[in-house]
């Protein structure tokens, strides 16, 4: 039995096919379950449920349409950084999406336990993946805006591959209009661009760029980014991430600050531009690592048998040993000369007779 209020019990069969095992997550309007697909050899699947209990019929219709739209989005998309949706149905007044089950942790879960900065190389690899999948979404006809990029909506699997999850407030963007929003679909305030707040303005591709930048800021600094509304009220830019993490490349800081510009006209205009800036950061990081490796290999190391600088006591020992060697050499030379019958010319001592005096 499930211990979560109003959640489906283990063993419940949905659509005569999916057997519920347990709750993976629970929200205000539904839950996500791990289930088994009885028609596919009990393969694990994730079942997302939405319960609509709003008293306002207009809000209820909006929520249902939003859920249907999410199902429509994902059923036709195919990208390695997305979770594949393959079924949608209604049962007992609840709406269900069935999608591939991805075993892993969300970036939010990783951030909760992280005590040291993530390696820059890892973060850049993750960011390239996210830029690629968002570029794919923006390239659809009409473009799809994710509008809720944040650590809790990104899963990292065992192969270090990221997956975007929860298209609950995604929208199609028509070329001749900017998408509107409503309160229930505003996004998460810590990662939400100014234009996505209700009544402020329409969203476009630059809105996803802001949210991705805010997510990257959190990953780089381990600090939740300041909110766009607060920055706008104080007429400030986002604080320097390098002040929190000095290992950040200047080019990477420039990238994040541009992505998180309060007003969308000051940001990169497309994921293509973000990718080009990322590639520059990657090149800078690779060059820095190569220089560090060359510098390390050129320094003498004791482990490789390279000589160390002698200490003071060792220097004294070497000098004494050298003098001793010289003295021994001279003594040997004198003995050799005497044994060969030729005496070396030695000055006479005072008071002694020479052979001529005798």
mmCIF file of C-alpha atoms in Angstrom:
data_model
loop_
_atom_site.group_PDB
_atom_site.id
_atom_site.type_symbol
_atom_site.label_atom_id
_atom_site.label_comp_id
_atom_site.label_asym_id
_atom_site.label_seq_id
_atom_site.Cartn_x
_atom_site.Cartn_y
_atom_site.Cartn_z
ATOM 1 C CA UNK A 1 0.000 0.000 0.000
ATOM 2 C CA UNK A 2 1.156 3.523 -0.703
ATOM 3 C CA UNK A 3 1.847 5.824 2.254
ATOM 4 C CA UNK A 4 1.267 8.961 0.152
ATOM 5 C CA UNK A 5 -2.226 10.487 0.585
ATOM 6 C CA UNK A 6 -4.498 10.122 -2.428
ATOM 7 C CA UNK A 7 -1.849 8.206 -4.362
ATOM 8 C CA UNK A 8 -2.654 5.027 -6.267
ATOM 9 C CA UNK A 9 -2.024 1.811 -4.386
ATOM 10 C CA UNK A 10 0.659 -0.650 -5.438
ATOM 11 C CA UNK A 11 -0.877 -3.271 -7.706
ATOM 12 C CA UNK A 12 -3.402 -0.888 -9.296
ATOM 13 C CA UNK A 13 -3.821 -1.631 -13.017
ATOM 14 C CA UNK A 14 -4.235 1.315 -15.348
ATOM 15 C CA UNK A 15 -5.604 1.056 -18.883
ATOM 16 C CA UNK A 16 -5.589 -2.769 -18.448
ATOM 17 C CA UNK A 17 -1.856 -2.621 -19.024
ATOM 18 C CA UNK A 18 0.238 -0.693 -16.469
ATOM 19 C CA UNK A 19 0.670 -2.081 -12.961
ATOM 20 C CA UNK A 20 1.611 0.530 -10.352
ATOM 21 C CA UNK A 21 4.579 -0.302 -8.107
ATOM 22 C CA UNK A 22 5.247 2.863 -6.084
ATOM 23 C CA UNK A 23 5.299 6.662 -6.136
ATOM 24 C CA UNK A 24 8.358 8.350 -7.637
ATOM 25 C CA UNK A 25 7.185 11.878 -6.892
ATOM 26 C CA UNK A 26 4.102 13.771 -5.767
ATOM 27 C CA UNK A 27 2.955 17.303 -6.581
ATOM 28 C CA UNK A 28 -0.046 19.493 -6.002
ATOM 29 C CA UNK A 29 -1.925 18.315 -9.087
ATOM 30 C CA UNK A 30 -0.739 14.750 -9.459
ATOM 31 C CA UNK A 31 2.019 12.209 -9.109
ATOM 32 C CA UNK A 32 4.584 10.192 -11.006
ATOM 33 C CA UNK A 33 4.674 6.417 -10.495
ATOM 34 C CA UNK A 34 6.985 3.581 -11.338
ATOM 35 C CA UNK A 35 4.899 0.952 -13.110
ATOM 36 C CA UNK A 36 5.314 -2.227 -15.150
ATOM 37 C CA UNK A 37 4.073 -2.579 -18.712
ATOM 38 C CA UNK A 38 2.310 -5.942 -18.684
ATOM 39 C CA UNK A 39 2.214 -6.007 -22.482
ATOM 40 C CA UNK A 40 5.994 -5.551 -22.755
ATOM 41 C CA UNK A 41 7.363 -8.261 -20.447
ATOM 42 C CA UNK A 42 6.778 -6.057 -17.378
ATOM 43 C CA UNK A 43 9.257 -3.459 -18.603
ATOM 44 C CA UNK A 44 9.545 -0.491 -16.189
ATOM 45 C CA UNK A 45 7.766 2.713 -17.214
ATOM 46 C CA UNK A 46 7.041 6.046 -15.576
ATOM 47 C CA UNK A 47 3.379 7.011 -15.362
ATOM 48 C CA UNK A 48 2.607 10.690 -14.832
ATOM 49 C CA UNK A 49 -0.820 11.410 -13.373
ATOM 50 C CA UNK A 50 -2.759 14.679 -13.246
ATOM 51 C CA UNK A 51 -5.730 15.180 -10.918
ATOM 52 C CA UNK A 52 -7.872 18.184 -11.816
ATOM 53 C CA UNK A 53 -9.803 19.436 -8.790
ATOM 54 C CA UNK A 54 -10.025 23.155 -9.494
ATOM 55 C CA UNK A 55 -13.311 24.842 -8.616
ATOM 56 C CA UNK A 56 -12.878 27.286 -11.478
ATOM 57 C CA UNK A 57 -13.990 25.527 -14.659
ATOM 58 C CA UNK A 58 -11.821 27.794 -16.812
ATOM 59 C CA UNK A 59 -8.674 26.876 -14.853
ATOM 60 C CA UNK A 60 -9.669 23.222 -14.998
ATOM 61 C CA UNK A 61 -10.034 23.319 -18.789
ATOM 62 C CA UNK A 62 -6.665 25.084 -19.054
ATOM 63 C CA UNK A 63 -4.971 22.420 -16.919
ATOM 64 C CA UNK A 64 -6.456 19.596 -18.970
ATOM 65 C CA UNK A 65 -5.461 21.259 -22.250
ATOM 66 C CA UNK A 66 -1.973 21.864 -20.892
ATOM 67 C CA UNK A 67 -1.616 18.186 -20.021
ATOM 68 C CA UNK A 68 -2.875 17.093 -23.428
ATOM 69 C CA UNK A 69 -0.427 19.484 -25.059
ATOM 70 C CA UNK A 70 2.443 17.968 -23.098
ATOM 71 C CA UNK A 71 1.418 14.525 -24.343
ATOM 72 C CA UNK A 72 1.226 15.818 -27.912
ATOM 73 C CA UNK A 73 4.640 17.496 -27.680
ATOM 74 C CA UNK A 74 6.475 14.479 -26.379
ATOM 75 C CA UNK A 75 4.785 11.811 -28.469
ATOM 76 C CA UNK A 76 6.221 13.246 -31.693
ATOM 77 C CA UNK A 77 9.659 14.272 -30.417
ATOM 78 C CA UNK A 78 12.732 12.078 -30.680
ATOM 79 C CA UNK A 79 15.967 13.223 -29.067
ATOM 80 C CA UNK A 80 18.457 11.410 -26.802
ATOM 81 C CA UNK A 81 18.074 14.111 -24.117
ATOM 82 C CA UNK A 82 14.287 13.774 -23.925
ATOM 83 C CA UNK A 83 12.146 11.150 -22.224
ATOM 84 C CA UNK A 84 10.042 9.307 -24.790
ATOM 85 C CA UNK A 85 6.247 9.383 -24.265
ATOM 86 C CA UNK A 86 4.312 6.554 -25.858
ATOM 87 C CA UNK A 87 0.815 6.550 -24.307
ATOM 88 C CA UNK A 88 -1.846 8.948 -23.042
ATOM 89 C CA UNK A 89 -5.243 8.079 -21.545
ATOM 90 C CA UNK A 90 -7.960 9.163 -19.101
ATOM 91 C CA UNK A 91 -9.218 6.917 -16.299
ATOM 92 C CA UNK A 92 -11.537 7.716 -13.373
ATOM 93 C CA UNK A 93 -11.298 11.440 -14.079
ATOM 94 C CA UNK A 94 -7.502 11.431 -13.962
ATOM 95 C CA UNK A 95 -5.175 12.021 -16.886
ATOM 96 C CA UNK A 96 -2.104 9.867 -17.486
ATOM 97 C CA UNK A 97 1.078 10.060 -19.541
ATOM 98 C CA UNK A 98 3.206 6.936 -19.925
ATOM 99 C CA UNK A 99 6.874 7.468 -20.686
ATOM 100 C CA UNK A 100 10.194 5.674 -20.612
ATOM 101 C CA UNK A 101 11.587 5.195 -17.130
ATOM 102 C CA UNK A 102 14.989 6.817 -16.667
ATOM 103 C CA UNK A 103 16.939 5.706 -13.613
ATOM 104 C CA UNK A 104 19.061 8.500 -12.234
ATOM 105 C CA UNK A 105 19.065 11.626 -10.100
ATOM 106 C CA UNK A 106 17.889 15.123 -10.842
ATOM 107 C CA UNK A 107 20.415 17.948 -10.775
ATOM 108 C CA UNK A 108 18.496 19.304 -7.786
ATOM 109 C CA UNK A 109 19.171 16.091 -5.868
ATOM 110 C CA UNK A 110 22.856 16.267 -6.782
ATOM 111 C CA UNK A 111 23.071 19.909 -5.695
ATOM 112 C CA UNK A 112 21.618 19.051 -2.293
ATOM 113 C CA UNK A 113 24.549 16.757 -1.477
ATOM 114 C CA UNK A 114 27.352 18.519 -3.365
ATOM 115 C CA UNK A 115 30.029 19.940 -1.031
ATOM 116 C CA UNK A 116 32.682 20.810 -3.624
ATOM 117 C CA UNK A 117 32.400 22.571 -6.957
ATOM 118 C CA UNK A 118 31.544 20.318 -9.888
ATOM 119 C CA UNK A 119 34.452 19.812 -12.324
ATOM 120 C CA UNK A 120 34.198 22.440 -15.061
ATOM 121 C CA UNK A 121 34.660 19.778 -17.735
ATOM 122 C CA UNK A 122 31.595 17.898 -16.447
ATOM 123 C CA UNK A 123 29.465 21.037 -16.305
ATOM 124 C CA UNK A 124 30.447 22.041 -19.824
ATOM 125 C CA UNK A 125 29.545 18.567 -21.129
ATOM 126 C CA UNK A 126 26.153 18.804 -19.413
ATOM 127 C CA UNK A 127 25.545 22.306 -20.743
ATOM 128 C CA UNK A 128 26.342 21.279 -24.328
ATOM 129 C CA UNK A 129 23.742 18.499 -24.010
ATOM 130 C CA UNK A 130 21.111 20.928 -22.731
ATOM 131 C CA UNK A 131 21.890 23.471 -25.443
ATOM 132 C CA UNK A 132 21.544 20.699 -28.038
ATOM 133 C CA UNK A 133 18.134 19.500 -26.845
ATOM 134 C CA UNK A 134 16.769 23.045 -26.428
ATOM 135 C CA UNK A 135 18.049 23.887 -29.894
ATOM 136 C CA UNK A 136 16.170 20.811 -31.158
ATOM 137 C CA UNK A 137 12.948 21.994 -29.491
ATOM 138 C CA UNK A 138 13.349 25.538 -30.795
ATOM 139 C CA UNK A 139 13.907 24.123 -34.267
ATOM 140 C CA UNK A 140 10.484 22.452 -34.422
ATOM 141 C CA UNK A 141 7.680 23.886 -36.566
ATOM 142 C CA UNK A 142 6.336 25.822 -34.774
ATOM 143 C CA UNK A 143 9.146 26.161 -32.210
ATOM 144 C CA UNK A 144 8.585 24.577 -28.794
ATOM 145 C CA UNK A 145 9.607 26.564 -25.726
ATOM 146 C CA UNK A 146 10.355 24.497 -22.639
ATOM 147 C CA UNK A 147 9.889 27.480 -20.283
ATOM 148 C CA UNK A 148 10.830 25.638 -17.094
ATOM 149 C CA UNK A 149 14.526 24.734 -17.308
ATOM 150 C CA UNK A 150 15.690 24.148 -13.736
ATOM 151 C CA UNK A 151 17.708 21.517 -11.829
ATOM 152 C CA UNK A 152 14.639 19.557 -10.674
ATOM 153 C CA UNK A 153 13.501 19.128 -14.304
ATOM 154 C CA UNK A 154 16.772 17.571 -15.468
ATOM 155 C CA UNK A 155 17.756 13.958 -14.760
ATOM 156 C CA UNK A 156 21.302 12.580 -15.036
ATOM 157 C CA UNK A 157 21.360 8.879 -15.885
ATOM 158 C CA UNK A 158 24.088 6.298 -15.239
ATOM 159 C CA UNK A 159 25.810 7.192 -18.536
ATOM 160 C CA UNK A 160 26.077 10.887 -17.598
ATOM 161 C CA UNK A 161 23.371 11.735 -20.106
ATOM 162 C CA UNK A 162 20.915 14.465 -19.197
ATOM 163 C CA UNK A 163 17.179 14.243 -19.857
ATOM 164 C CA UNK A 164 14.679 17.074 -19.796
ATOM 165 C CA UNK A 165 11.522 16.083 -17.964
ATOM 166 C CA UNK A 166 8.166 17.716 -17.212
ATOM 167 C CA UNK A 167 6.842 19.622 -20.213
ATOM 168 C CA UNK A 168 3.958 20.885 -18.079
ATOM 169 C CA UNK A 169 4.234 24.544 -19.150
ATOM 170 C CA UNK A 170 5.873 24.106 -22.551
ATOM 171 C CA UNK A 171 4.328 26.128 -25.347
ATOM 172 C CA UNK A 172 4.416 26.317 -29.130
ATOM 173 C CA UNK A 173 5.710 29.621 -30.430
ATOM 174 C CA UNK A 174 4.178 30.858 -33.650
ATOM 175 C CA UNK A 175 6.387 33.156 -35.731
ATOM 176 C CA UNK A 176 3.879 36.005 -35.657
ATOM 177 C CA UNK A 177 3.199 36.019 -31.902
ATOM 178 C CA UNK A 178 4.839 35.796 -28.524
ATOM 179 C CA UNK A 179 3.436 33.233 -26.120
ATOM 180 C CA UNK A 180 1.378 34.408 -23.192
ATOM 181 C CA UNK A 181 1.364 32.758 -19.809
ATOM 182 C CA UNK A 182 -0.894 32.360 -16.795
ATOM 183 C CA UNK A 183 -0.157 32.099 -13.093
ATOM 184 C CA UNK A 184 -0.187 28.304 -12.855
ATOM 185 C CA UNK A 185 2.321 28.056 -15.696
ATOM 186 C CA UNK A 186 4.754 30.781 -14.809
ATOM 187 C CA UNK A 187 7.733 28.567 -14.011
ATOM 188 C CA UNK A 188 10.056 28.516 -11.008
ATOM 189 C CA UNK A 189 10.905 32.002 -9.743
ATOM 190 C CA UNK A 190 14.614 31.312 -9.124
ATOM 191 C CA UNK A 191 15.155 30.335 -12.770
ATOM 192 C CA UNK A 192 12.366 32.293 -14.448
ATOM 193 C CA UNK A 193 13.117 35.246 -16.798
ATOM 194 C CA UNK A 194 11.472 38.584 -16.207
ATOM 195 C CA UNK A 195 9.270 38.353 -19.303
ATOM 196 C CA UNK A 196 7.718 35.115 -18.050
ATOM 197 C CA UNK A 197 6.205 36.746 -14.981
ATOM 198 C CA UNK A 198 2.481 37.308 -15.450
ATOM 199 C CA UNK A 199 1.707 40.468 -17.369
ATOM 200 C CA UNK A 200 5.305 41.441 -18.064
ATOM 201 C CA UNK A 201 5.636 40.270 -21.650
ATOM 202 C CA UNK A 202 5.735 37.377 -24.102
ATOM 203 C CA UNK A 203 8.240 34.547 -24.042
ATOM 204 C CA UNK A 204 10.483 33.361 -26.867
ATOM 205 C CA UNK A 205 13.675 31.323 -27.289
ATOM 206 C CA UNK A 206 15.593 33.830 -25.150
ATOM 207 C CA UNK A 207 13.403 32.862 -22.195
ATOM 208 C CA UNK A 208 14.813 29.313 -22.243
ATOM 209 C CA UNK A 209 18.300 30.830 -22.599
ATOM 210 C CA UNK A 210 17.794 32.753 -19.343
ATOM 211 C CA UNK A 211 16.567 29.685 -17.451
ATOM 212 C CA UNK A 212 19.466 27.593 -18.719
ATOM 213 C CA UNK A 213 21.879 30.341 -17.672
ATOM 214 C CA UNK A 214 20.339 30.465 -14.187
ATOM 215 C CA UNK A 215 20.623 26.684 -13.898
ATOM 216 C CA UNK A 216 24.269 26.834 -14.972
ATOM 217 C CA UNK A 217 24.891 29.633 -12.432
ATOM 218 C CA UNK A 218 23.568 27.374 -9.656
ATOM 219 C CA UNK A 219 25.695 24.434 -10.812
ATOM 220 C CA UNK A 220 28.847 26.558 -11.049
ATOM 221 C CA UNK A 221 28.504 28.353 -7.718
ATOM 222 C CA UNK A 222 26.363 25.914 -5.668
ATOM 223 C CA UNK A 223 24.223 28.979 -4.868
ATOM 224 C CA UNK A 224 20.647 29.614 -5.991
ATOM 225 C CA UNK A 225 20.756 32.507 -8.493
ATOM 226 C CA UNK A 226 19.155 35.850 -7.645
ATOM 227 C CA UNK A 227 15.683 36.290 -9.086
ATOM 228 C CA UNK A 228 15.168 38.310 -12.244
ATOM 229 C CA UNK A 229 12.495 40.448 -10.593
ATOM 230 C CA UNK A 230 14.875 41.427 -7.793
ATOM 231 C CA UNK A 231 17.650 42.277 -10.268
ATOM 232 C CA UNK A 232 15.236 44.392 -12.305
ATOM 233 C CA UNK A 233 13.974 46.223 -9.198
ATOM 234 C CA UNK A 234 17.553 47.088 -8.177
ATOM 235 C CA UNK A 235 18.686 47.760 -11.758
ATOM 236 C CA UNK A 236 21.559 45.291 -11.351
ATOM 237 C CA UNK A 237 23.225 42.573 -13.345
ATOM 238 C CA UNK A 238 23.618 39.095 -11.942
ATOM 239 C CA UNK A 239 26.493 39.029 -9.396
ATOM 240 C CA UNK A 240 29.821 37.710 -10.682
ATOM 241 C CA UNK A 241 29.891 33.897 -10.436
ATOM 242 C CA UNK A 242 33.719 34.041 -10.288
ATOM 243 C CA UNK A 243 33.459 35.733 -6.904
ATOM 244 C CA UNK A 244 31.907 32.502 -5.633
ATOM 245 C CA UNK A 245 33.991 30.079 -7.714
ATOM 246 C CA UNK A 246 37.406 31.477 -8.790
ATOM 247 C CA UNK A 247 38.085 28.490 -11.067
ATOM 248 C CA UNK A 248 35.479 29.726 -13.556
ATOM 249 C CA UNK A 249 36.993 30.858 -16.854
ATOM 250 C CA UNK A 250 36.406 34.572 -17.636
ATOM 251 C CA UNK A 251 34.789 33.526 -20.930
ATOM 252 C CA UNK A 252 32.434 31.204 -19.020
ATOM 253 C CA UNK A 253 31.455 34.010 -16.662
ATOM 254 C CA UNK A 254 30.718 36.243 -19.665
ATOM 255 C CA UNK A 255 28.546 33.481 -21.103
ATOM 256 C CA UNK A 256 26.471 33.081 -17.928
ATOM 257 C CA UNK A 257 26.076 36.830 -17.369
ATOM 258 C CA UNK A 258 24.883 37.303 -20.972
ATOM 259 C CA UNK A 259 22.419 34.405 -20.695
ATOM 260 C CA UNK A 260 21.025 35.870 -17.467
ATOM 261 C CA UNK A 261 20.606 39.432 -18.716
ATOM 262 C CA UNK A 262 17.443 40.795 -17.097
ATOM 263 C CA UNK A 263 16.012 42.096 -20.367
ATOM 264 C CA UNK A 264 15.775 39.587 -23.180
ATOM 265 C CA UNK A 265 17.108 41.963 -25.842
ATOM 266 C CA UNK A 266 20.456 41.916 -24.004
ATOM 267 C CA UNK A 267 20.812 38.121 -24.162
ATOM 268 C CA UNK A 268 22.015 35.786 -26.884
ATOM 269 C CA UNK A 269 19.264 35.544 -29.462
ATOM 270 C CA UNK A 270 19.524 31.813 -30.127
ATOM 271 C CA UNK A 271 20.951 28.558 -28.831
ATOM 272 C CA UNK A 272 23.300 28.634 -31.833
ATOM 273 C CA UNK A 273 24.993 31.695 -30.363
ATOM 274 C CA UNK A 274 25.134 30.048 -26.928
ATOM 275 C CA UNK A 275 26.786 26.969 -28.441
ATOM 276 C CA UNK A 276 29.423 29.100 -30.212
ATOM 277 C CA UNK A 277 30.272 30.802 -26.901
ATOM 278 C CA UNK A 278 30.424 27.418 -25.179
ATOM 279 C CA UNK A 279 32.861 26.094 -27.767
ATOM 280 C CA UNK A 280 35.130 29.074 -27.070
ATOM 281 C CA UNK A 281 35.023 28.292 -23.347
ATOM 282 C CA UNK A 282 35.856 24.652 -24.058
ATOM 283 C CA UNK A 283 38.878 25.633 -26.166
ATOM 284 C CA UNK A 284 40.152 27.949 -23.421
ATOM 285 C CA UNK A 285 39.790 25.198 -20.829
ATOM 286 C CA UNK A 286 41.598 22.655 -23.023
ATOM 287 C CA UNK A 287 44.480 25.079 -23.636
ATOM 288 C CA UNK A 288 44.786 25.785 -19.924
ATOM 289 C CA UNK A 289 44.882 22.067 -19.137
ATOM 290 C CA UNK A 290 47.518 21.473 -21.838
ATOM 291 C CA UNK A 291 49.715 24.256 -20.451
ATOM 292 C CA UNK A 292 49.360 22.863 -16.938
ATOM 293 C CA UNK A 293 50.324 19.376 -18.176
ATOM 294 C CA UNK A 294 53.404 20.711 -20.010
ATOM 295 C CA UNK A 295 54.478 22.733 -16.991
ATOM 296 C CA UNK A 296 54.093 19.707 -14.738
ATOM 297 C CA UNK A 297 56.075 17.409 -17.052
ATOM 298 C CA UNK A 298 58.977 19.909 -17.350
ATOM 299 C CA UNK A 299 59.545 20.140 -13.580
ATOM 300 C CA UNK A 300 62.009 17.585 -12.047
ATOM 301 C CA UNK A 301 60.315 14.993 -9.934
ATOM 302 C CA UNK A 302 61.959 12.790 -7.275
ATOM 303 C CA UNK A 303 59.807 9.862 -8.321
ATOM 304 C CA UNK A 304 61.424 9.925 -11.766
ATOM 305 C CA UNK A 305 64.983 9.819 -10.329
ATOM 306 C CA UNK A 306 65.640 13.458 -11.134
ATOM 307 C CA UNK A 307 68.255 15.140 -8.876
ATOM 308 C CA UNK A 308 67.194 17.280 -5.978
ATOM 309 C CA UNK A 309 68.939 20.464 -4.897
ATOM 310 C CA UNK A 310 71.487 19.448 -2.185
ATOM 311 C CA UNK A 311 70.928 20.585 1.376
ATOM 312 C CA UNK A 312 73.526 22.649 3.326
ATOM 313 C CA UNK A 313 74.859 19.613 5.213
ATOM 314 C CA UNK A 314 75.077 17.656 1.982
ATOM 315 C CA UNK A 315 77.112 20.490 0.383
ATOM 316 C CA UNK A 316 79.649 20.465 3.272
ATOM 317 C CA UNK A 317 80.031 16.706 2.943
ATOM 318 C CA UNK A 318 80.639 17.008 -0.773
ATOM 319 C CA UNK A 319 83.407 19.668 -0.234
ATOM 320 C CA UNK A 320 85.226 17.581 2.414
ATOM 321 C CA UNK A 321 85.041 14.516 0.230
ATOM 322 C CA UNK A 322 86.498 16.498 -2.647
ATOM 323 C CA UNK A 323 89.429 17.810 -0.557
ATOM 324 C CA UNK A 324 90.156 14.309 0.739
ATOM 325 C CA UNK A 325 90.250 12.972 -2.794
ATOM 326 C CA UNK A 326 92.726 15.698 -3.831
ATOM 327 C CA UNK A 327 95.025 14.969 -0.863
ATOM 328 C CA UNK A 328 95.008 11.249 -1.557
ATOM 329 C CA UNK A 329 95.864 11.923 -5.170
ATOM 330 C CA UNK A 330 98.863 14.108 -4.207
ATOM 331 C CA UNK A 331 100.133 11.564 -1.689
ATOM 332 C CA UNK A 332 99.937 8.835 -4.259
ATOM 333 C CA UNK A 333 101.819 10.960 -6.763
ATOM 334 C CA UNK A 334 104.631 11.683 -4.239
ATOM 335 C CA UNK A 335 105.040 8.017 -3.366
ATOM 336 C CA UNK A 336 105.214 7.164 -7.018
ATOM 337 C CA UNK A 337 107.935 9.744 -7.630
ATOM 338 C CA UNK A 338 110.032 8.558 -4.691
ATOM 339 C CA UNK A 339 109.814 4.905 -5.643
ATOM 340 C CA UNK A 340 110.994 5.728 -9.177
ATOM 341 C CA UNK A 341 114.250 7.309 -7.775
ATOM 342 C CA UNK A 342 113.553 10.871 -8.699
ATOM 343 C CA UNK A 343 113.023 13.095 -5.734
ATOM 344 C CA UNK A 344 110.985 16.095 -6.165
ATOM 345 C CA UNK A 345 112.639 19.440 -5.757
ATOM 346 C CA UNK A 346 112.062 20.426 -2.164
ATOM 347 C CA UNK A 347 113.401 23.666 -0.722
ATOM 348 C CA UNK A 348 116.088 23.056 2.064
ATOM 349 C CA UNK A 349 115.151 23.725 5.620
ATOM 350 C CA UNK A 350 117.066 26.371 7.529
ATOM 351 C CA UNK A 351 120.356 25.093 9.160
ATOM 352 C CA UNK A 352 120.681 21.966 7.077
ATOM 353 C CA UNK A 353 123.707 21.230 4.831
ATOM 354 C CA UNK A 354 123.539 20.781 1.147
ATOM 355 C CA UNK A 355 125.681 18.038 -0.576
ATOM 356 C CA UNK A 356 128.165 20.668 -1.730
ATOM 357 C CA UNK A 357 128.938 21.695 1.826
ATOM 358 C CA UNK A 358 129.941 18.256 2.987
#
